[in-house]
Steps between C-alpha positions, in 0.01 A plus 500: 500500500358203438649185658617307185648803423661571838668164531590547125691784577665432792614209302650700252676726747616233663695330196611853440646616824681120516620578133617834619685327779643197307649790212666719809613155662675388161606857418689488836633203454626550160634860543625512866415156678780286336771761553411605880810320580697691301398846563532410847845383472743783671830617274786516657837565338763265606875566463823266513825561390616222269373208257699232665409158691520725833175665390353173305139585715460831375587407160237198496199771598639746266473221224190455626378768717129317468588282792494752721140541438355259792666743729372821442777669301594570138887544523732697229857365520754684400911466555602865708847547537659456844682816521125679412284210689447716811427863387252332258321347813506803687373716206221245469614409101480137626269388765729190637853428451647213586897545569816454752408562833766728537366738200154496637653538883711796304176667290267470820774704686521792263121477452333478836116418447568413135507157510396148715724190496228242473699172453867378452535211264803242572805473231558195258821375502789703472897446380807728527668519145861559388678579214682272343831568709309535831524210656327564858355789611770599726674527114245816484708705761657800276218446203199597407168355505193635424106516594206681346448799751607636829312374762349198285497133581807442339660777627393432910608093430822592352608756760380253774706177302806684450496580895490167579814458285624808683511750241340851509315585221632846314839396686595145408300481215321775243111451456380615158142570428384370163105601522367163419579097535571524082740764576686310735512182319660678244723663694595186625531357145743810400739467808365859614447326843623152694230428707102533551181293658258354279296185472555208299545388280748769306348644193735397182632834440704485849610126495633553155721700597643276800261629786468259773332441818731521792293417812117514560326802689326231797888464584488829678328535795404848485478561122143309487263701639635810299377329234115502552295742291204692663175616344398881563165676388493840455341739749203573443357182286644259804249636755219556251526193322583261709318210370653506200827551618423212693344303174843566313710318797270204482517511105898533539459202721346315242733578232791431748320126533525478143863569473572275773324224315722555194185569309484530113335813498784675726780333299293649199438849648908503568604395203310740277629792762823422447439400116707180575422127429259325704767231591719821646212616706407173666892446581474846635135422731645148609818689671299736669173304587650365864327502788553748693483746210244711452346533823258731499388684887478765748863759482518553890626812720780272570619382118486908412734559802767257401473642152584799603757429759669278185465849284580761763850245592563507182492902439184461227292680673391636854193468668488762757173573682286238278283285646432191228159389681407782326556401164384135488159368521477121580138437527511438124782262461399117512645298729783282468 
């Protein structure tokens, strides 16, 4: 070939193969490159068990579950009932759950190797509330008061305050299980029941109808650290995924900054949850946002076995033979 010719067409194939390269470079780019991110995001399906200011963090990501995206996960909220939280996380329907310790203490129990409790997460505020002719809550000896589940948060705190007051629950005074923090409101509201935990401030439909606070939860000694919720993963997406289980804590962190700030979008994301007035939902966030809510770390070997000494005292349930360092995982957690 001659040399004109040569050069001419290496010229040509030249442009040609850097053509070739710049239409697979933009191809990529504008078919796959751009939404990398995405496709590497994980799912992970997220349970909690009510739309209230106690769960304002996992309401702001499922308002806006796009926030998780920096770390690693694409999360599905969804509200799961307390009495079914457990068996869902042990049949794998949800990935992680976050609940009472004393459910997830329970659910571990009847499902060895289903489950790891990765982190506990510390209470907001909490009040003891009356009827209108209650008056303290020694007043609640011979009544009724009621909580969402046995072995819940409200259920462990209750048992453990009305000790202190030295009355036996089932004895001194009848626990009723509504199902749900709506349930017992209304309850409440109907005279059904005299007595029940829940944080303020009091939802309308209770204080209407006289319900009052009669002492705050940090009052009793022993009642507080009932109150902490723990975060399990289900067996076995906790050991095979544990970067994104990990990426959800640290996006649950983030959200829990947000609440803590009294951010708009939080107020926002509780107030369309609870289809109430923006005004209600920021009253709601600025009773719950102290500082010492919230907390989000490691559940220790030691906080399981005063849960379950609280639940096995009060005839809940019994541990025999478990071991919980086999059920929590706290290489995940962040610290505190």
């Amino acid at each position: 070939m001659h040399p004109t010719t040569t050069s001419t067409f290496l010229r040509r194939s030249l442009v040609a193969a850097c053509a070739t390269t710049a239409a697979v470079a933009l191809a990529a780019c504008s078919s796959g490159g751009a939404a990398a991110p995405a496709s590497g995001l994980t799912p992970v399906s997220v349970g909690f068990i009510a739309a209230t200011a106690g769960f304002a963090p996992e309401l702001t990501i499922q308002n806006d579950p796009g926030m998780c995206a920096p770390y690693g996960v694409a999360p599905t909220m969804q509200i799961v009932s307390p009495q079914t939280s457990g068996p869902a996380l042990a049949a794998g329907k949800i990935q992680v759950m976050r609940h009472s310790s004393g459910a997830m203490l329970t659910s571990a129990y009847q499902n060895r190797s289903a489950m790891k409790i990765v982190a506990s997460v510390s209470s907001p505020p909490y009040n003891v509330w009356g009827t209108k002719d209650i008056k303290s809550v020694a007043d609640l000896r011979g009544k009724t008061v009621g909580v969402t589940a046995a072995g819940s948060t409200g259920d462990l705190a209750m048992r453990q305050l009305l000790a202190e007051q030295g009355m036996e629950a089932g004895k001194d005074v009848k626990i009723t299980y509504g199902g749900d923090a709506t349930a017992v409101l209304g309850l409440a509201a109907s005279n059904a029941i005299q007595g029940f935990l829940f944080p303020p401030p009091l939802p309308e439909v209770a204080s209407r109808a006289g319900v009052h606070e009669l002492a705050n939860v940090a009052e009793y000694r022993t009642v507080t650290p009932t109150l902490a919720t723990v975060i399990a993963a289900a067996e076995p997406f906790a050991s095979q995924h544990q970067p994104a289980v990990k990426g959800l804590l640290q996006c649950l962190q983030a959200a829990i900054k947000l609440t803590l700030a009294k951010d708009p979008k939080v107020v926002q994301a509780l107030a369309k949850a609870e289809g109430k007035s923006v005004d209600t939902a920021k009253k709601e966030i600025d009773a719950i946002a102290a500082p010492t809510a919230f907390q989000l770390g490691p559940f220790t070997t030691d906080d399981a076995k005063d849960v379950m000494h609280a639940l096995e005292s009060a005839n809940v349930q019994k541990f025999d033979g478990f071991d919980p360092a086999d059920a929590i995982d706290t290489s995940l957690a962040p610290a505190n």
